[in-house]
GROMACS .gro file of C-alpha atoms in nm:
model
  391
    1MET     CA    1   1.606   9.356   7.375
    2THR     CA    2   1.276   9.502   7.430
    3ASN     CA    3   1.113   9.399   7.758
    4THR     CA    4   0.802   9.230   7.602
    5THR     CA    5   0.531   9.096   7.821
    6SER     CA    6   0.201   8.960   7.717
    7SER     CA    7   0.017   9.267   7.851
    8HIS     CA    8   0.196   9.484   7.586
    9ILE     CA    9   0.099   9.268   7.289
   10LYS     CA   10  -0.216   9.383   7.100
   11HIS     CA   11  -0.171   9.199   6.769
   12ILE     CA   12  -0.112   8.829   6.679
   13GLU     CA   13  -0.009   8.702   6.346
   14LEU     CA   14  -0.088   8.335   6.351
   15ILE     CA   15   0.082   8.117   6.089
   16LEU     CA   16  -0.141   7.815   6.075
   17LYS     CA   17   0.002   7.515   5.898
   18LEU     CA   18  -0.304   7.361   5.736
   19THR     CA   19  -0.090   7.097   5.566
   20ALA     CA   20   0.254   6.921   5.615
   21ARG     CA   21   0.271   6.820   5.247
   22CYS     CA   22   0.320   7.010   4.913
   23ASN     CA   23   0.238   6.949   4.548
   24ILE     CA   24   0.580   7.079   4.433
   25ASN     CA   25   0.929   7.012   4.533
   26CYS     CA   26   1.132   7.323   4.570
   27SER     CA   27   1.486   7.255   4.632
   28TYR     CA   28   1.544   7.524   4.873
   29CYS     CA   29   1.233   7.472   5.090
   30TYR     CA   30   1.301   7.540   5.462
   31TYR     CA   31   1.004   7.323   5.572
   32PHE     CA   32   1.090   7.004   5.400
   33TYR     CA   33   1.482   7.050   5.346
   34GLY     CA   34   1.583   7.255   5.654
   35ALA     CA   35   1.705   7.117   5.991
   36ASP     CA   36   1.376   7.006   6.106
   37SER     CA   37   1.325   6.652   5.965
   38LYS     CA   38   1.012   6.568   6.168
   39TRP     CA   39   0.759   6.685   5.900
   40THR     CA   40   0.713   6.306   5.792
   41GLU     CA   41   0.589   6.235   6.146
   42ARG     CA   42   0.324   6.523   6.146
   43PRO     CA   43  -0.027   6.463   6.025
   44LYS     CA   44  -0.067   6.551   5.669
   45ARG     CA   45  -0.358   6.807   5.758
   46ILE     CA   46  -0.446   6.980   6.068
   47ASP     CA   47  -0.747   6.840   6.227
   48GLU     CA   48  -1.068   7.002   6.385
   49LYS     CA   49  -0.955   6.929   6.736
   50THR     CA   50  -0.641   7.129   6.679
   51LEU     CA   51  -0.842   7.422   6.517
   52ASN     CA   52  -1.067   7.415   6.821
   53ASP     CA   53  -0.761   7.417   7.060
   54THR     CA   54  -0.631   7.717   6.858
   55ILE     CA   55  -0.964   7.901   6.913
   56ILE     CA   56  -0.955   7.838   7.283
   57PHE     CA   57  -0.597   7.961   7.293
   58LEU     CA   58  -0.693   8.279   7.094
   59LYS     CA   59  -0.997   8.344   7.305
   60GLU     CA   60  -0.788   8.350   7.617
   61SER     CA   61  -0.551   8.585   7.477
   62ILE     CA   62  -0.830   8.826   7.369
   63TYR     CA   63  -1.026   8.815   7.706
   64LYS     CA   64  -0.719   8.800   7.934
   65TYR     CA   65  -0.468   9.009   7.759
   66GLY     CA   66  -0.675   9.237   7.539
   67ILE     CA   67  -0.559   9.134   7.199
   68SER     CA   68  -0.740   9.352   6.962
   69SER     CA   69  -0.644   9.211   6.613
   70ILE     CA   70  -0.549   8.871   6.471
   71GLN     CA   71  -0.435   8.790   6.124
   72ILE     CA   72  -0.443   8.418   6.046
   73ASP     CA   73  -0.201   8.313   5.771
   74PHE     CA   74  -0.272   7.993   5.624
   75HIS     CA   75   0.050   7.816   5.532
   76GLY     CA   76   0.177   7.470   5.450
   77GLY     CA   77   0.323   7.276   5.293
   78GLU     CA   78   0.076   7.376   5.031
   79PRO     CA   79  -0.248   7.510   5.212
   80LEU     CA   80  -0.467   7.449   4.916
   81LEU     CA   81  -0.407   7.081   4.957
   82TYR     CA   82  -0.624   7.108   5.276
   83GLY     CA   83  -0.935   7.102   5.051
   84LYS     CA   84  -1.209   7.340   4.975
   85LYS     CA   85  -1.482   7.202   5.218
   86GLN     CA   86  -1.221   7.169   5.496
   87PHE     CA   87  -1.102   7.520   5.427
   88GLU     CA   88  -1.462   7.667   5.441
   89GLN     CA   89  -1.520   7.484   5.765
   90ALA     CA   90  -1.197   7.621   5.920
   91CYS     CA   91  -1.287   7.974   5.820
   92ASP     CA   92  -1.632   7.944   5.959
   93LEU     CA   93  -1.506   7.816   6.298
   94PHE     CA   94  -1.273   8.113   6.333
   95LEU     CA   95  -1.530   8.360   6.225
   96ASN     CA   96  -1.802   8.218   6.444
   97ALA     CA   97  -1.587   8.210   6.747
   98LEU     CA   98  -1.374   8.522   6.708
   99SER     CA   99  -1.524   8.784   6.469
  100ASP     CA  100  -1.745   8.950   6.738
  101ILE     CA  101  -1.456   8.995   6.985
  102VAL     CA  102  -1.148   9.082   6.765
  103ASN     CA  103  -1.050   9.235   6.435
  104LEU     CA  104  -0.999   8.920   6.246
  105LYS     CA  105  -0.836   8.882   5.898
  106PHE     CA  106  -0.729   8.593   5.681
  107ALA     CA  107  -0.420   8.564   5.451
  108MET     CA  108  -0.260   8.279   5.264
  109GLN     CA  109   0.080   8.196   5.116
  110THR     CA  110   0.039   7.954   4.819
  111ASN     CA  111   0.196   7.842   4.495
  112ALA     CA  112  -0.136   7.906   4.330
  113ILE     CA  113  -0.119   7.596   4.112
  114LEU     CA  114  -0.452   7.457   4.244
  115ILE     CA  115  -0.654   7.773   4.226
  116ASP     CA  116  -0.971   7.757   4.038
  117ASP     CA  117  -1.303   7.945   4.029
  118GLU     CA  118  -1.420   7.767   4.338
  119TRP     CA  119  -1.111   7.881   4.530
  120ILE     CA  120  -1.168   8.225   4.414
  121THR     CA  121  -1.529   8.208   4.550
  122LEU     CA  122  -1.395   8.106   4.888
  123PHE     CA  123  -1.133   8.385   4.892
  124LYS     CA  124  -1.410   8.632   4.814
  125LYS     CA  125  -1.635   8.495   5.080
  126TYR     CA  126  -1.374   8.521   5.350
  127GLN     CA  127  -1.164   8.818   5.197
  128VAL     CA  128  -0.843   8.620   5.210
  129SER     CA  129  -0.533   8.825   5.124
  130VAL     CA  130  -0.336   8.583   4.890
  131SER     CA  131   0.041   8.598   4.833
  132VAL     CA  132   0.188   8.371   4.567
  133SER     CA  133   0.538   8.215   4.574
  134LEU     CA  134   0.692   8.291   4.244
  135ASP     CA  135   1.079   8.360   4.180
  136GLY     CA  136   1.048   8.537   3.852
  137PRO     CA  137   1.018   8.442   3.473
  138PRO     CA  138   1.028   8.081   3.370
  139GLN     CA  139   1.408   8.061   3.329
  140ILE     CA  140   1.459   8.181   3.680
  141ASN     CA  141   1.157   8.033   3.863
  142ASP     CA  142   1.198   7.695   3.718
  143GLN     CA  143   1.557   7.654   3.847
  144TYR     CA  144   1.443   7.568   4.182
  145ARG     CA  145   1.054   7.578   4.195
  146ILE     CA  146   0.995   7.239   4.039
  147ASP     CA  147   0.737   6.962   4.075
  148HIS     CA  148   0.778   6.620   4.186
  149GLN     CA  149   0.866   6.510   3.829
  150ASN     CA  150   1.141   6.771   3.817
  151LYS     CA  151   0.942   6.993   3.588
  152GLY     CA  152   0.912   7.360   3.615
  153THR     CA  153   0.609   7.514   3.774
  154TYR     CA  154   0.605   7.863   3.623
  155HIS     CA  155   0.319   7.826   3.378
  156LYS     CA  156   0.080   7.652   3.629
  157VAL     CA  157   0.163   7.917   3.888
  158ALA     CA  158   0.089   8.182   3.628
  159ASN     CA  159  -0.252   8.032   3.542
  160GLY     CA  160  -0.357   8.062   3.906
  161LEU     CA  161  -0.206   8.404   3.945
  162GLN     CA  162  -0.414   8.523   3.647
  163ARG     CA  163  -0.738   8.409   3.814
  164LEU     CA  164  -0.631   8.596   4.121
  165LYS     CA  165  -0.567   8.908   3.917
  166ASN     CA  166  -0.904   8.893   3.747
  167ALA     CA  167  -1.063   8.858   4.093
  168VAL     CA  168  -0.883   9.166   4.225
  169GLN     CA  169  -0.985   9.355   3.894
  170ASN     CA  170  -1.359   9.264   3.962
  171MET     CA  171  -1.304   9.388   4.324
  172GLU     CA  172  -1.379   9.042   4.454
  173ILE     CA  173  -1.075   8.986   4.667
  174PRO     CA  174  -0.807   9.205   4.831
  175ASN     CA  175  -0.487   9.294   4.653
  176ILE     CA  176  -0.259   8.986   4.581
  177SER     CA  177   0.122   8.990   4.617
  178THR     CA  178   0.418   8.781   4.529
  179LEU     CA  179   0.705   8.639   4.728
  180ALA     CA  180   1.020   8.570   4.544
  181VAL     CA  181   1.325   8.390   4.691
  182ILE     CA  182   1.636   8.562   4.572
  183ASN     CA  183   1.847   8.385   4.325
  184PRO     CA  184   2.197   8.541   4.346
  185HIS     CA  185   2.273   8.436   3.986
  186ALA     CA  186   1.954   8.602   3.848
  187SER     CA  187   1.896   8.956   3.749
  188GLY     CA  188   1.689   9.154   4.006
  189LYS     CA  189   1.596   9.389   3.729
  190MET     CA  190   1.475   9.124   3.514
  191VAL     CA  191   1.257   8.976   3.801
  192TYR     CA  192   1.116   9.307   3.899
  193ARG     CA  193   1.035   9.406   3.535
  194HIS     CA  194   0.861   9.071   3.477
  195PHE     CA  195   0.652   9.117   3.787
  196VAL     CA  196   0.564   9.478   3.703
  197ASP     CA  197   0.548   9.481   3.324
  198THR     CA  198   0.457   9.121   3.231
  199LEU     CA  199   0.239   9.019   3.515
  200GLY     CA  200   0.106   9.364   3.616
  201LEU     CA  201   0.178   9.308   3.979
  202LYS     CA  202   0.185   9.597   4.234
  203HIS     CA  203   0.280   9.422   4.564
  204MET     CA  204   0.581   9.205   4.598
  205ASP     CA  205   0.848   9.088   4.849
  206PHE     CA  206   1.191   8.959   4.788
  207LEU     CA  207   1.331   8.697   5.048
  208LEU     CA  208   1.688   8.629   5.122
  209PRO     CA  209   1.739   8.258   5.133
  210GLY     CA  210   1.763   8.085   5.471
  211PHE     CA  211   2.142   8.015   5.466
  212ASP     CA  212   2.351   8.073   5.771
  213TYR     CA  213   2.721   8.063   5.862
  214ASP     CA  214   2.734   7.688   5.832
  215THR     CA  215   2.558   7.670   5.487
  216TYR     CA  216   2.627   7.978   5.281
  217GLN     CA  217   2.842   8.012   4.972
  218VAL     CA  218   3.093   8.278   5.026
  219ASN     CA  219   3.118   8.381   4.654
  220ASP     CA  220   2.753   8.437   4.640
  221LEU     CA  221   2.720   8.682   4.914
  222PRO     CA  222   2.791   9.007   4.710
  223LEU     CA  223   2.547   8.881   4.448
  224TYR     CA  224   2.238   8.905   4.675
  225GLY     CA  225   2.318   9.281   4.727
  226ASP     CA  226   2.357   9.331   4.347
  227TYR     CA  227   2.015   9.166   4.295
  228LEU     CA  228   1.847   9.389   4.564
  229MET     CA  229   2.021   9.692   4.439
  230ASP     CA  230   1.886   9.620   4.077
  231VAL     CA  231   1.532   9.586   4.227
  232LEU     CA  232   1.561   9.897   4.433
  233ASN     CA  233   1.704  10.103   4.146
  234GLU     CA  234   1.411   9.995   3.915
  235TRP     CA  235   1.158  10.069   4.187
  236ILE     CA  236   1.313  10.422   4.237
  237THR     CA  237   1.316  10.483   3.852
  238ASP     CA  238   0.949  10.382   3.830
  239ASN     CA  239   0.854  10.633   4.102
  240ASN     CA  240   0.514  10.468   4.124
  241PRO     CA  241   0.362  10.493   4.484
  242SER     CA  242   0.108  10.205   4.392
  243ILE     CA  243   0.419   9.958   4.379
  244LYS     CA  244   0.480   9.830   4.716
  245ILE     CA  245   0.789   9.619   4.799
  246ARG     CA  246   0.767   9.504   5.158
  247LEU     CA  247   1.133   9.496   5.246
  248PHE     CA  248   1.194   9.851   5.129
  249GLY     CA  249   0.863   9.987   5.263
  250ALA     CA  250   0.949   9.843   5.609
  251PHE     CA  251   1.274  10.014   5.621
  252VAL     CA  252   1.137  10.340   5.517
  253ALA     CA  253   0.868  10.318   5.781
  254LYS     CA  254   1.138  10.246   6.040
  255LEU     CA  255   1.328  10.562   5.921
  256TYR     CA  256   1.003  10.752   6.015
  257GLY     CA  257   1.007  10.591   6.354
  258GLU     CA  258   0.716  10.349   6.307
  259SER     CA  259   0.706  10.014   6.483
  260THR     CA  260   0.719   9.767   6.207
  261PHE     CA  261   0.890   9.437   6.114
  262MET     CA  262   1.195   9.431   5.901
  263PHE     CA  263   1.267   9.062   5.973
  264PRO     CA  264   1.040   8.798   6.122
  265GLY     CA  265   1.276   8.749   6.423
  266GLU     CA  266   1.179   9.116   6.537
  267ARG     CA  267   0.822   9.005   6.591
  268PHE     CA  268   0.880   8.873   6.940
  269GLU     CA  269   1.072   9.194   7.035
  270SER     CA  270   0.802   9.432   6.913
  271LYS     CA  271   0.608   9.600   7.197
  272ASN     CA  272   0.267   9.522   7.050
  273ALA     CA  273   0.280   9.227   6.817
  274ILE     CA  274   0.389   8.871   6.806
  275ALA     CA  275   0.399   8.599   6.550
  276ILE     CA  276   0.298   8.234   6.651
  277THR     CA  277   0.325   7.937   6.421
  278ILE     CA  278   0.107   7.629   6.476
  279ASP     CA  279   0.192   7.303   6.303
  280THR     CA  280  -0.047   7.043   6.197
  281ASP     CA  281   0.020   6.850   6.518
  282GLY     CA  282  -0.062   7.137   6.727
  283MET     CA  283   0.301   7.234   6.826
  284MET     CA  284   0.363   7.618   6.856
  285TYR     CA  285   0.673   7.801   6.755
  286GLY     CA  286   0.778   8.160   6.725
  287ASP     CA  287   0.982   8.235   6.417
  288ASP     CA  288   0.892   7.933   6.183
  289SER     CA  289   1.184   8.017   5.940
  290LEU     CA  290   1.447   7.903   6.202
  291ARG     CA  291   1.367   7.548   6.098
  292SER     CA  292   1.658   7.624   5.849
  293ASN     CA  293   1.906   7.613   6.142
  294GLN     CA  294   2.053   7.315   6.329
  295ALA     CA  295   1.957   7.489   6.654
  296TRP     CA  296   1.598   7.413   6.573
  297ASN     CA  297   1.636   7.071   6.700
  298HIS     CA  298   1.694   7.208   7.054
  299TYR     CA  299   1.405   7.451   7.034
  300LYS     CA  300   1.147   7.411   7.303
  301ALA     CA  301   0.804   7.381   7.142
  302LEU     CA  302   0.468   7.381   7.321
  303ASN     CA  303   0.152   7.203   7.235
  304ILE     CA  304  -0.148   7.436   7.190
  305SER     CA  305  -0.376   7.179   7.370
  306GLU     CA  306  -0.170   7.195   7.693
  307HIS     CA  307  -0.041   7.562   7.710
  308ASN     CA  308  -0.195   7.904   7.708
  309PHE     CA  309  -0.094   8.239   7.564
  310SER     CA  310   0.101   8.361   7.874
  311THR     CA  311   0.302   8.038   7.900
  312PHE     CA  312   0.396   8.060   7.534
  313ILE     CA  313   0.496   8.427   7.571
  314ALA     CA  314   0.709   8.329   7.884
  315THR     CA  315   0.879   8.050   7.702
  316GLU     CA  316   0.958   8.253   7.390
  317LYS     CA  317   1.107   8.531   7.622
  318GLU     CA  318   1.313   8.284   7.805
  319TRP     CA  319   1.453   8.138   7.472
  320PHE     CA  320   1.523   8.486   7.340
  321THR     CA  321   1.694   8.609   7.654
  322GLN     CA  322   1.917   8.298   7.655
  323ASN     CA  323   1.992   8.289   7.281
  324ILE     CA  324   1.938   8.627   7.124
  325LYS     CA  325   2.150   8.943   7.194
  326THR     CA  326   2.265   9.218   6.962
  327PRO     CA  327   2.591   9.085   6.813
  328ILE     CA  328   2.913   9.249   6.922
  329ALA     CA  329   2.994   9.326   6.559
  330CYS     CA  330   2.668   9.523   6.535
  331GLN     CA  331   2.682   9.737   6.848
  332ASN     CA  332   2.881  10.030   6.694
  333CYS     CA  333   2.702   9.998   6.358
  334ILE     CA  334   2.511  10.309   6.244
  335TRP     CA  335   2.222  10.091   6.134
  336VAL     CA  336   2.190   9.881   6.456
  337ASP     CA  337   1.864  10.031   6.571
  338MET     CA  338   1.713   9.990   6.219
  339CYS     CA  339   1.839   9.630   6.157
  340GLY     CA  340   1.912   9.468   6.490
  341GLY     CA  341   2.165   9.236   6.331
  342GLY     CA  342   1.934   9.106   6.057
  343HIS     CA  343   1.694   8.807   6.033
  344LEU     CA  344   1.778   8.549   6.296
  345GLU     CA  345   1.802   8.247   6.058
  346ASN     CA  346   2.080   8.418   5.865
  347ARG     CA  347   2.272   8.489   6.193
  348PHE     CA  348   2.322   8.131   6.310
  349SER     CA  349   2.652   7.949   6.335
  350SER     CA  350   2.736   7.619   6.515
  351LYS     CA  351   3.016   7.810   6.694
  352ASN     CA  352   2.840   8.121   6.815
  353GLY     CA  353   2.466   8.037   6.788
  354TYR     CA  354   2.275   8.349   6.681
  355HIS     CA  355   2.547   8.589   6.823
  356ASN     CA  356   2.653   8.697   6.476
  357PRO     CA  357   2.550   8.958   6.226
  358SER     CA  358   2.349   8.845   5.924
  359ILE     CA  359   2.559   8.681   5.656
  360TYR     CA  360   2.396   8.934   5.430
  361CYS     CA  361   2.508   9.224   5.640
  362ASP     CA  362   2.703   9.393   5.349
  363SER     CA  363   2.417   9.356   5.097
  364LEU     CA  364   2.165   9.507   5.360
  365GLN     CA  365   2.379   9.799   5.438
  366ARG     CA  366   2.406   9.879   5.058
  367ILE     CA  367   2.017   9.888   5.052
  368TYR     CA  368   1.992  10.101   5.365
  369GLN     CA  369   2.218  10.363   5.233
  370GLN     CA  370   2.066  10.370   4.890
  371ILE     CA  371   1.725  10.418   5.030
  372LEU     CA  372   1.835  10.691   5.273
  373HIS     CA  373   2.023  10.868   4.983
  374PHE     CA  374   1.701  10.854   4.788
  375LEU     CA  375   1.474  11.004   5.052
  376ILE     CA  376   1.732  11.283   5.109
  377ASP     CA  377   1.759  11.353   4.739
  378SER     CA  378   1.375  11.362   4.723
  379GLY     CA  379   1.382  11.651   4.978
  380ILE     CA  380   1.273  11.469   5.281
  381SER     CA  381   1.358  11.686   5.584
  382PHE     CA  382   1.602  11.536   5.846
  383ASP     CA  383   1.356  11.637   6.106
  384HIS     CA  384   1.106  11.388   5.971
  385LEU     CA  385   1.352  11.088   6.002
  386ASN     CA  386   1.409  10.871   6.295
  387LYS     CA  387   1.673  11.024   6.543
  388HIS     CA  388   1.873  10.709   6.516
  389VAL     CA  389   1.928  10.755   6.136
  390PRO     CA  390   2.285  10.834   6.046
  391VAL     CA  391   2.234  11.172   5.852
   0.00000   0.00000   0.00000
């Protein structure tokens, strides 16, 4: 593990939970249906005091530790439920307090259903980078992304997405992206082609579900690799540099020796960046997606009103040191320096904790190998690739 200290960190990605409620009812949601069942006890919305506590926390990190850039990712629940007036006030609070002393950016993960012209105006005013959760065309998306009446959400999401696309075309807001949770029984090719050809999207990400050794379906595991290979082959065939897929792009960047995140769990191990999640009650966490695992109930969270940046770093480091090591099964793997064992939430088991390779190991290795072959076939010199790459 990288010897991370607060003095090395220059970038903070702050996942700020504006709400602890959602206007839809996705059956796979890690926040509402993961191991963390305490969401019902949290405030429905983050309050102004917690926002001000967050600002104090961030200011201390800037002045004392030289943080140079901060991205605030507005999350939920569904962040648009926070309300327009409250959202505007929150953005103004952060801008007034931080914009003169740090490079500050805003982003949001949303289902886009509530987006209207007034939201577009706010996204323009604060230059919010918006990512929309959508799993594919209606027959795929609406299997799991349903509302509280068990009805599909695709068409409502598509309406909000169109408003965002129009704003991008008018150069009002930054490029938008989509985040699709992989359905192993769906066609990755169909989803990719729908995003590119039907919706005209250029930026996308594909998320492996938050299953672990206690919860996965063994017969489904090879299908995740099939899905990702379909997406990868379509992406390669298109050969369009303007189409960005985060998972593939991050791997290519690592091949070139860049310090980037393949999986959220890496963020603490990076020498210069860290992710911090703040819930509506002010409790702070590292990798928010670990809510999927039963070990979450033993995770030591800190309240932002009571603890500073250095205490958070020390607590996270202690937790990682005690719980996270390179799995024995990964130590002789040719991809270990690239992958590190995979996303933490997919490594957990009640028996071994996080001391396992990802349940998706075989699927990920297929992707790594295919991307490497593509780069070599494209004439990329071995000298330009990371010294740890098995070429």
